[in-house]
XYZ file of C-alpha atoms in Angstrom:
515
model
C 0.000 0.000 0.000
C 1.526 3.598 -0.873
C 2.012 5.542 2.455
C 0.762 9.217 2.636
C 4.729 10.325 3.093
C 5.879 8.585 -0.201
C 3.137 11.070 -2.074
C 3.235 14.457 0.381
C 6.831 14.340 1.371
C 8.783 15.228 4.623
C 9.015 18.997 4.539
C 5.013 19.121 3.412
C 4.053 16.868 6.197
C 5.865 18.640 8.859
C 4.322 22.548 7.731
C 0.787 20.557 7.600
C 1.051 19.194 11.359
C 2.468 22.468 12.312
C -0.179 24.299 10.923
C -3.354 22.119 12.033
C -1.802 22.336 15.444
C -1.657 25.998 15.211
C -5.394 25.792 14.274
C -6.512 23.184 16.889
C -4.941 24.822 20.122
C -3.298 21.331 21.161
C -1.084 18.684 19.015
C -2.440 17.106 15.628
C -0.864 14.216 14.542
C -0.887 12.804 10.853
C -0.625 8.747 10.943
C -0.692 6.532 8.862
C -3.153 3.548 7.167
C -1.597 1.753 10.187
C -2.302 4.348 12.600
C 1.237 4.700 13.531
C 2.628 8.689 13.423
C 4.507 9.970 10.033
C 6.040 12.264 12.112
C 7.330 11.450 15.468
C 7.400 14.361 18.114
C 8.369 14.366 22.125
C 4.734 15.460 22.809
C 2.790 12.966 20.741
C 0.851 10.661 22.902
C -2.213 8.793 22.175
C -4.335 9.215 24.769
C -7.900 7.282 24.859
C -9.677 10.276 24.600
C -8.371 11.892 21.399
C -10.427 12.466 18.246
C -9.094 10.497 15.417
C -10.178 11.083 11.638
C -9.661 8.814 8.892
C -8.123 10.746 5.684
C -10.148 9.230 3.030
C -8.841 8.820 -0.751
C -10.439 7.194 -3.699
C -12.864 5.948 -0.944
C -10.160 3.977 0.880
C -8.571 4.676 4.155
C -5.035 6.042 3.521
C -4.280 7.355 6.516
C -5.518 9.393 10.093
C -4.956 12.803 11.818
C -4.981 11.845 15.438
C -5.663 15.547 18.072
C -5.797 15.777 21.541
C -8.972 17.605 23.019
C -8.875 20.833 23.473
C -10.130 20.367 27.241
C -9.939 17.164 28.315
C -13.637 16.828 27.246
C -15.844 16.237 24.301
C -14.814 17.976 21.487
C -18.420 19.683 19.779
C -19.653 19.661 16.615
C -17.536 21.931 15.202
C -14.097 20.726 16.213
C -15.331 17.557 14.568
C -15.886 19.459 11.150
C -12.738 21.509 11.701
C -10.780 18.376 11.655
C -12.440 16.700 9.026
C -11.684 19.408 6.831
C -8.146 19.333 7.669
C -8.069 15.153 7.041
C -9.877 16.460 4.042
C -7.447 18.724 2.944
C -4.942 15.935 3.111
C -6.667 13.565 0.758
C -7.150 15.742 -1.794
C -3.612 17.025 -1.808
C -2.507 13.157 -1.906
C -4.731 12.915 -4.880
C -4.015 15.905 -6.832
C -0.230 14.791 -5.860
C -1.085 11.090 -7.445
C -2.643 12.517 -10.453
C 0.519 14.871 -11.228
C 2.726 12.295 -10.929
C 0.458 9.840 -12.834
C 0.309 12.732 -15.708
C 3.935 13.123 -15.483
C 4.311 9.396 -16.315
C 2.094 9.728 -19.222
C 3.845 12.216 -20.733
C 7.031 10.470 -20.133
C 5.730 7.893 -22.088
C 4.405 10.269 -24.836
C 7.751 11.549 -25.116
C 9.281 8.068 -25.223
C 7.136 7.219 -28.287
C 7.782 10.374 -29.700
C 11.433 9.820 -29.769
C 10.738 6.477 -31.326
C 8.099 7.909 -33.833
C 10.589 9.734 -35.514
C 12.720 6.839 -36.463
C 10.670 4.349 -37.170
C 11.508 1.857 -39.665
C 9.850 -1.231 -38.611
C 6.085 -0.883 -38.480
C 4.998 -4.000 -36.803
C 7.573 -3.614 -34.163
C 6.269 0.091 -34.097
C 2.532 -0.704 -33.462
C 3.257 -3.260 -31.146
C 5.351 -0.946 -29.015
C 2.143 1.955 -29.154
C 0.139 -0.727 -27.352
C 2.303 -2.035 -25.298
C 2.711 2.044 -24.224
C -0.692 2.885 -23.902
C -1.499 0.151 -21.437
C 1.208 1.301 -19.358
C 0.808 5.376 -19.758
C -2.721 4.633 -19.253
C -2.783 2.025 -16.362
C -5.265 -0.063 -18.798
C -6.284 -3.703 -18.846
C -5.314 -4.151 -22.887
C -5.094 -2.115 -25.991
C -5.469 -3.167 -29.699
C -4.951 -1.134 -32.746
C -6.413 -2.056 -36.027
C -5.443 -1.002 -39.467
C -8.062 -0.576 -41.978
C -7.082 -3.456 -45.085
C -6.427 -2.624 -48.441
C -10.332 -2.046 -49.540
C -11.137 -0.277 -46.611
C -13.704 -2.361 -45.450
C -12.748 -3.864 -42.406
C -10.711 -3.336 -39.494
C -7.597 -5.957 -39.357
C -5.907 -6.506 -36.098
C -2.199 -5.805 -36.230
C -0.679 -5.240 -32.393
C -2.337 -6.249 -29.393
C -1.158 -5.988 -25.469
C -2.813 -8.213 -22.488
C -5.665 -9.685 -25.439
C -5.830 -13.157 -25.416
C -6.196 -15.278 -28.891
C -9.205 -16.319 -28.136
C -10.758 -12.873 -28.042
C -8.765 -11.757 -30.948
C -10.530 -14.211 -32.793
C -13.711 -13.875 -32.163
C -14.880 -12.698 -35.397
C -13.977 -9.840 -37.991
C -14.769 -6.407 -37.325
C -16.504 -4.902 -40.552
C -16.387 -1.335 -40.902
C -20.296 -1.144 -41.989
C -21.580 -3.596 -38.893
C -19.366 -1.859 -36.205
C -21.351 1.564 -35.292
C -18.853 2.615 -33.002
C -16.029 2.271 -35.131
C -18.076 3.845 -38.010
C -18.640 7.095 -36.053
C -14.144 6.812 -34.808
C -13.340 6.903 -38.513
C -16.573 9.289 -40.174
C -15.992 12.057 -37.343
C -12.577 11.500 -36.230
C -13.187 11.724 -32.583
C -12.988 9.392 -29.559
C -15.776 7.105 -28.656
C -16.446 6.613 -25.418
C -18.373 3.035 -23.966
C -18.562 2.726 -20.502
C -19.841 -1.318 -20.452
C -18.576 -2.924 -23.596
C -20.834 -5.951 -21.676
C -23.902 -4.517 -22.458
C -23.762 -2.205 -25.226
C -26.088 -2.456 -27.651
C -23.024 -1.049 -30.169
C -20.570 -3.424 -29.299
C -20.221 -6.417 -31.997
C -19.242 -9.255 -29.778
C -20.450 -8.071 -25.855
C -20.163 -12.106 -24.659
C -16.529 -12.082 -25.752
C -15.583 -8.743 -24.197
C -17.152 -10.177 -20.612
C -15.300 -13.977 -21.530
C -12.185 -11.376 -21.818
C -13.362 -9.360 -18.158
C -13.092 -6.051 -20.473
C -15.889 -3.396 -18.946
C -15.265 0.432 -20.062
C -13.101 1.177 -23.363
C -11.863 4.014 -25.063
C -11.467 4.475 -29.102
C -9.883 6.692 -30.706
C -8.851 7.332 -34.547
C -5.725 6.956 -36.653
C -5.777 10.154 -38.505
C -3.195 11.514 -40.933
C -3.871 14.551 -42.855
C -7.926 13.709 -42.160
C -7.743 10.233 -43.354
C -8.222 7.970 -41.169
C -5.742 4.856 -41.225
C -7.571 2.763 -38.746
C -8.426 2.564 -34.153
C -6.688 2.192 -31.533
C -8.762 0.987 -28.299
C -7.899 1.009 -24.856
C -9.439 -1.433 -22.084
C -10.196 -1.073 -18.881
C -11.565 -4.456 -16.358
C -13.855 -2.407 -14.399
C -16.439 0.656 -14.975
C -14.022 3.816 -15.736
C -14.940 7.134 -16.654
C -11.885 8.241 -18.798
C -10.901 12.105 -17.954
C -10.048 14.500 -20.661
C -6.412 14.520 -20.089
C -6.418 10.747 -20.635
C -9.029 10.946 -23.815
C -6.506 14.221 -24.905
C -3.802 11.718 -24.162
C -4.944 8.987 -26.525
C -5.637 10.724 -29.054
C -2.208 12.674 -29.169
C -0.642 9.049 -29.139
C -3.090 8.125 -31.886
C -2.185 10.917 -34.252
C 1.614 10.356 -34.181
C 0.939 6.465 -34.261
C -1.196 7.219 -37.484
C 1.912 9.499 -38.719
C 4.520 7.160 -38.204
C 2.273 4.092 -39.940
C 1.993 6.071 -42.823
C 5.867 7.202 -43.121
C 6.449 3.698 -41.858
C 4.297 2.527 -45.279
C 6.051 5.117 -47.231
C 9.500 4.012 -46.267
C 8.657 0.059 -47.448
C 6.903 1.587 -50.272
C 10.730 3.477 -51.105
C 12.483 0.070 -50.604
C 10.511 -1.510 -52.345
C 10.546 1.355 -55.332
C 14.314 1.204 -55.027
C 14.461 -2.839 -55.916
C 12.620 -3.047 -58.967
C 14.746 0.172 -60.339
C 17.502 -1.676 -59.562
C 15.745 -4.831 -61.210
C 14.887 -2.477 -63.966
C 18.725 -0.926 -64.424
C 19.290 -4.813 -64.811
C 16.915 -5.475 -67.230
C 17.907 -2.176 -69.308
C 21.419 -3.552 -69.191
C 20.529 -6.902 -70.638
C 18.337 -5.011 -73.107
C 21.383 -3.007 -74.451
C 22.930 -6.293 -74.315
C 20.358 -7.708 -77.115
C 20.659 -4.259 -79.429
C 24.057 -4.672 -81.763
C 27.042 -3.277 -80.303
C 27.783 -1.782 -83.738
C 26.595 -1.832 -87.127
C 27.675 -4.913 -89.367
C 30.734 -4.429 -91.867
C 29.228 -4.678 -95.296
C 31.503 -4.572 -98.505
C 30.357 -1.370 -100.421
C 27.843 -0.443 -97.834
C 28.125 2.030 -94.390
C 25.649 1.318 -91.834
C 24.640 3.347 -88.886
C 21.898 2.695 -86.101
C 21.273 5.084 -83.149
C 18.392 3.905 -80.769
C 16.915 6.112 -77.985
C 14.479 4.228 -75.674
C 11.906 6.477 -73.425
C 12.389 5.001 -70.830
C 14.866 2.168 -69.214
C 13.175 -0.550 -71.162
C 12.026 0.429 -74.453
C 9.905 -1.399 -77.384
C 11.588 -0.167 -80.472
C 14.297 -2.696 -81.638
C 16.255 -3.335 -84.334
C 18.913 -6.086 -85.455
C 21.315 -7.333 -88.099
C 20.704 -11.047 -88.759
C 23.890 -13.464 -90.648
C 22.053 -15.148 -93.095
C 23.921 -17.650 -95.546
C 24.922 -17.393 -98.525
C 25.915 -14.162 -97.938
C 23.241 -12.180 -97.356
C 22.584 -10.021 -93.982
C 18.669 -9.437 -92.482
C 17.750 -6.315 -91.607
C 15.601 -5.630 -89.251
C 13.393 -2.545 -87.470
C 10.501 -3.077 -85.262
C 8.188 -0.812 -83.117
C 6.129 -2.716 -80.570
C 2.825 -1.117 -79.043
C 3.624 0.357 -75.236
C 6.238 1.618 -73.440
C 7.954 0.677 -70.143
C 8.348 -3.122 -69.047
C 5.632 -4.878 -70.983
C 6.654 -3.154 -74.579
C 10.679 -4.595 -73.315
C 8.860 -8.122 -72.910
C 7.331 -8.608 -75.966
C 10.336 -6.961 -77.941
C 12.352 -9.714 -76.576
C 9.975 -12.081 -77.526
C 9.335 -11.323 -81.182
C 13.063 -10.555 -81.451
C 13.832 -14.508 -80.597
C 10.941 -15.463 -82.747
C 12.271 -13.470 -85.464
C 16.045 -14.546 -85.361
C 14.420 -17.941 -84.986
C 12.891 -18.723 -87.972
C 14.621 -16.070 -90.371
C 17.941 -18.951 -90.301
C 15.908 -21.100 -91.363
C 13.352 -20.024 -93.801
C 14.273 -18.330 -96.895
C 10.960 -16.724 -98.019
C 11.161 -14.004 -95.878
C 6.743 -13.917 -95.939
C 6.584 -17.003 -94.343
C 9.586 -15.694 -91.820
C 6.869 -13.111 -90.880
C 3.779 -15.611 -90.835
C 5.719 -17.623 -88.532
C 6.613 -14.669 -86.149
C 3.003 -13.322 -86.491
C 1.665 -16.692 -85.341
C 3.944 -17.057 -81.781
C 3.081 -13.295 -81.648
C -1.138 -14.089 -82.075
C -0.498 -16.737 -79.960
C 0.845 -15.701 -76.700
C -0.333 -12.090 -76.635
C -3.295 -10.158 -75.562
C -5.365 -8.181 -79.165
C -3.988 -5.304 -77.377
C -0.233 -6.217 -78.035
C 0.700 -5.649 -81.525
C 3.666 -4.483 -83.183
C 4.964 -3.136 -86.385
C 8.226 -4.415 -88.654
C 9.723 -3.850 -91.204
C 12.517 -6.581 -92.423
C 14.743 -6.840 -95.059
C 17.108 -9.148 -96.718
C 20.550 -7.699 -98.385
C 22.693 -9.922 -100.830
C 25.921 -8.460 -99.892
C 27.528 -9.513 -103.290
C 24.585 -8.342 -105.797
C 23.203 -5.324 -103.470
C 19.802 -6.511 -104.049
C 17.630 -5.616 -101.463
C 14.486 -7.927 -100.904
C 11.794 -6.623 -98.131
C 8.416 -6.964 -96.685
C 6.674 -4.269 -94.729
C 4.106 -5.060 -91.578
C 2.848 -2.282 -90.832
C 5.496 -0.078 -89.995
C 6.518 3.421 -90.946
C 7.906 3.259 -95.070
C 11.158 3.409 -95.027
C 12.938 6.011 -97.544
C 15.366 5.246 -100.110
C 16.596 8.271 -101.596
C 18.294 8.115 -104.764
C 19.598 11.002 -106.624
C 17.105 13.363 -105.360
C 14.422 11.594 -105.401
C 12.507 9.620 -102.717
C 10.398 6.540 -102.980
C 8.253 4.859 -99.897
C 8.686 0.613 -99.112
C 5.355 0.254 -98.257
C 4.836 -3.324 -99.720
C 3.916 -5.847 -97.159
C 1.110 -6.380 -95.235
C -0.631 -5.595 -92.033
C 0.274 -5.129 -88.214
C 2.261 -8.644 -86.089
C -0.077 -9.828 -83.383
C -3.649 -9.102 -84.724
C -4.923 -11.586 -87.165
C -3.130 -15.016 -87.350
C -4.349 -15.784 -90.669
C -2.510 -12.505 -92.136
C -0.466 -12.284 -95.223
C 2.660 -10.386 -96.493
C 3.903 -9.667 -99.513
C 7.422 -9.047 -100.491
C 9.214 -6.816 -103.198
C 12.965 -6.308 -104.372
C 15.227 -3.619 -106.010
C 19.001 -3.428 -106.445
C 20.983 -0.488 -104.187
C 23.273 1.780 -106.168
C 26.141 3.477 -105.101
C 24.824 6.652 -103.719
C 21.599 5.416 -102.593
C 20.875 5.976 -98.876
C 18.262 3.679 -97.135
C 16.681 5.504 -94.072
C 14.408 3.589 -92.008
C 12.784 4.392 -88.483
C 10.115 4.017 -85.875
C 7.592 6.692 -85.618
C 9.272 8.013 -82.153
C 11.022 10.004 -85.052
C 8.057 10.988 -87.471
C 5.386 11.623 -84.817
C 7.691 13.905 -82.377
C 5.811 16.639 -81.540
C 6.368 20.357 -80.925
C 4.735 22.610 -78.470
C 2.246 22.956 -81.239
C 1.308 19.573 -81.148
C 2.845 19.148 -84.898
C 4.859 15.897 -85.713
C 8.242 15.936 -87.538
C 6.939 14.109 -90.029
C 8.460 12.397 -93.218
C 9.006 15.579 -95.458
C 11.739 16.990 -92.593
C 13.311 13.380 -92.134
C 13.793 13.951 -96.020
C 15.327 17.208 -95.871
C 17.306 16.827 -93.134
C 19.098 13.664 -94.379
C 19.389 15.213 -98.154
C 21.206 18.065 -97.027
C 23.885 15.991 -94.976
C 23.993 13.947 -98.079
C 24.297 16.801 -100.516
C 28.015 17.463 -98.022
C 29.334 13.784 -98.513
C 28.234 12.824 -94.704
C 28.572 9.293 -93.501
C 25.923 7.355 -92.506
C 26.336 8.424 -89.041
C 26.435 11.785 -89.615
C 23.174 11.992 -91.244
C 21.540 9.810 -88.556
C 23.343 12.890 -85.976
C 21.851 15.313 -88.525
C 18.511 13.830 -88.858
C 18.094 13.323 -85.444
C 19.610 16.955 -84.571
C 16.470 18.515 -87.007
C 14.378 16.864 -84.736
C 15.424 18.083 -81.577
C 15.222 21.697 -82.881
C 12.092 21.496 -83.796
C 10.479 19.818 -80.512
C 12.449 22.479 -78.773
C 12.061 21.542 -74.875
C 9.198 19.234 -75.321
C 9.255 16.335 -73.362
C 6.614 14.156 -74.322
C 8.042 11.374 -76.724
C 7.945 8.020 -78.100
C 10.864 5.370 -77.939
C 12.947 6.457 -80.829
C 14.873 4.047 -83.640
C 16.609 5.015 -86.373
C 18.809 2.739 -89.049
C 20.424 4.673 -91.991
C 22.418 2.254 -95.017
C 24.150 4.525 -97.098
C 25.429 2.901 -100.714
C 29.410 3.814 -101.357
């Protein structure tokens, strides 16, 4: 039992005898629960006679202020009230004294989980510490704190102190059944219930008695007025909860609710930072299936620059050995950007290289390609192609076109379109392509590209189109440029005229220029 002189002190004790002695006219004593003197004096006695008055607080007996009478006879009526009010005034400063001290602790605590708040990493280990906290700041029974799941309909159970699994598992707690929990989350304010036993609000009343919980507390997780889920605090009999312990739980709730959602964030960055490093390794094996260079051809100077839009692109082209003599040429533009475009690009690529080594009627190569494609893919994934064939020895030039943007040939000034083919890979299985074939001259220059080039745009929403690809690559011809410098030129036309536009499509670009 706590003693009167662990709360009020020495020095307090001593000026509170001295004074109610003063007052009475003869010595007051303060004792104890056990009756026995705080203070011990020469003069104290304890004669049969004296007037003794219990100092009552929280309706229990804590201690006694023992006083001679004032004449050696009955004391009257109002010596009676006089020292009641002074075993009175004791009590209440012994409780106002507890209920500093208890404050004190509670804001100890609140500073405690502040301190951990603000690095907190782990957010199981985090809720289960708030609970664990509460019940001791608050001198509870138990404490649970739900989280609302990922739909928002119900209230999940993630930390618990002093509930048993029995009770934890006595059913879920749906947002639209649970009225009290409802009005916590719609209003953002505490809910009080002062018999969880028999309230007609409370879901599951037998299992909160089966438990011995009586009076609870809830209170919201709010951050930035959404609410992230309850916390609610237990008590195992009646208990009126006071507004510094309400204020109390719901300052603990709001920085719980804080750190849960920087606690989310921080998994969310983790977890952000391992698939970009997944993705630097998947752009790395990407770069790894685009040509390191151009082929060598006899007679011919090749140039390719590709510029994906982001890590993992869907443009691709390639340069395929094909015997007797003869190299494949290849450009594709596959619907979508990001990840899924990279996927299928990979996948059509293999199917490509595939059956091009082995089939020499390059319609059938893309029948064959279209068919995996049709196969395996949603009517949403498509993608364009154009491929050719090159006899290095003869410089003819055999190609079939699905779908994709014409390539130019330019050829002493003038321009012609390869648009023979068919339609887009990855639509119709039962699709068609034809083929056609002409012989490159010296001089000729073979642009081909994906329509990241054509269909850049300009603050003016107008695209680049094929009439500047044209004019651009002419007049780095008409100066006896290499086939890299008019890719550098073409591409350098471009950027002038998007300016600082930033919108823009994964970008491919292949230029053959005849010597």
């Amino acid at each position: 039992m706590t003693r009167l002189a662990d709360y009020l002190g020495q020095e307090l004790l001593e000026q509170l005898q001295s004074s109610f002695t003063a007052a009475w006219g003869r010595p007051v004593t303060i004792c104890g629960a056990d009756g026995c003197a705080l203070l011990r004096t020469a003069d104290f006695d304890s004669p049969p006679d004296g007037i003794s008055v219990p100092v009552i607080v929280d309706q229990a007996v804590a201690g006694s202020l023992h006083a001679q009478k004032t004449d050696g006879k009955t004391a009257p009526a109002p010596s009676h009230a006089m020292l009641r009010l002074m075993a009175d005034m004791i009590g209440r400063l012994y409780a106002d004294e507890q209920r500093l001290r208890a404050r004190a602790e509670e804001l100890a605590a609140l500073f405690g989980l502040t301190t951990e708040f603000t690095g907190a990493r782990d957010l199981q280990g985090l809720l289960d510490m708030v609970a664990m906290t509460v019940v001791r700041a608050m001198k509870a029974k138990a404490c649970g704190i739900r989280l609302l799941s990922e739909d928002r309909s119900e209230l999940v159970i993630k930390a618990v102190a002093n509930l048993s699994k029995e009770y934890l598992n006595k059913g879920p707690i749906l947002v639209s059944k649970s009225i009290i929990d409802t009005q916590v989350l719609s209003t953002g304010r505490p809910v009080y219930i002062a018999d969880e036993r028999d309230d007609p609000r409370v879901l599951y009343p037998v299992e909160a008695k089966r438990e011995g919980i009586v009076s609870a507390l809830c209170a919201p997780l709010m951050y930035k007025g959404k609410p992230e889920g309850v916390i609610r605090v237990y008590t195992a009999e009646k208990h009126v909860f006071d507004w510094f312990e309400t204020a109390l739980l719901q300052t603990i709730a709001a920085q719980a609710a804080a750190a849960i959602v920087n606690a989310r964030l921080y998994a969310d960055a983790l977890e952000a930072a391992g698939i970009r490093r997944q993705l630097k390794i998947a752009s790395e094996v990407q770069r790894r299936l685009t040509p390191a260079a151009p082929p060598s051809v006899p007679g011919c100077d090749i140039a390719a620059v590709y510029v994906p839009c982001f890590d993992l692109g869907g443009d691709f082209y390639d340069f395929i050995s094909l015997p007797p003599d003869n190299l494949g040429i290849a450009i594709c533009d596959v619907a979508g950007k990001g990840i899924p475009a990279s996927l299928l690009m990979a996948s059509i690529r293999a199917s490509l290289r595939a059956h091009a080594v082995n089939i020499y009627d390059m319609s059938a190569v893309l029948d064959r390609v279209n068919r995996d494609l049709c196969a395996d893919t949603l009517i949403s994934e498509f993608a364009t192609m154009f491929y050719g064939v090159l006899d290095i020895k003869t410089r003819r030039f055999t190609y079939t076109n699905a779908g994709h943007v014409p390539p130019i040939l330019i050829r002493g000034g003038e321009t012609c379109s390869l648009t023979t083919g068919g339609g887009l890979l990855g639509i119709n299985p039962s699709l068609q392509w034809r083929h056609d074939h002409f012989t490159l001259n010296s001089g000729d220059v073979l642009l081909t590209c994906t329509d990241g080039l054509t269909e850049a745009l300009n603050h003016a929403d107008e695209p680049f189109g094929r009439d500047r690809i044209i004019a651009a690559a002419q007049a780095s011809i008409e100066q006896g440029h290499s086939a890299a410098q008019i890719a550098r030129q073409v591409l350098w036309e471009m950027r002038r005229f998007t300016g600082l536009q930033t919108k823009f499509d994964d970008l491919t670009l292949l230029v053959i220029r005849v010597l």
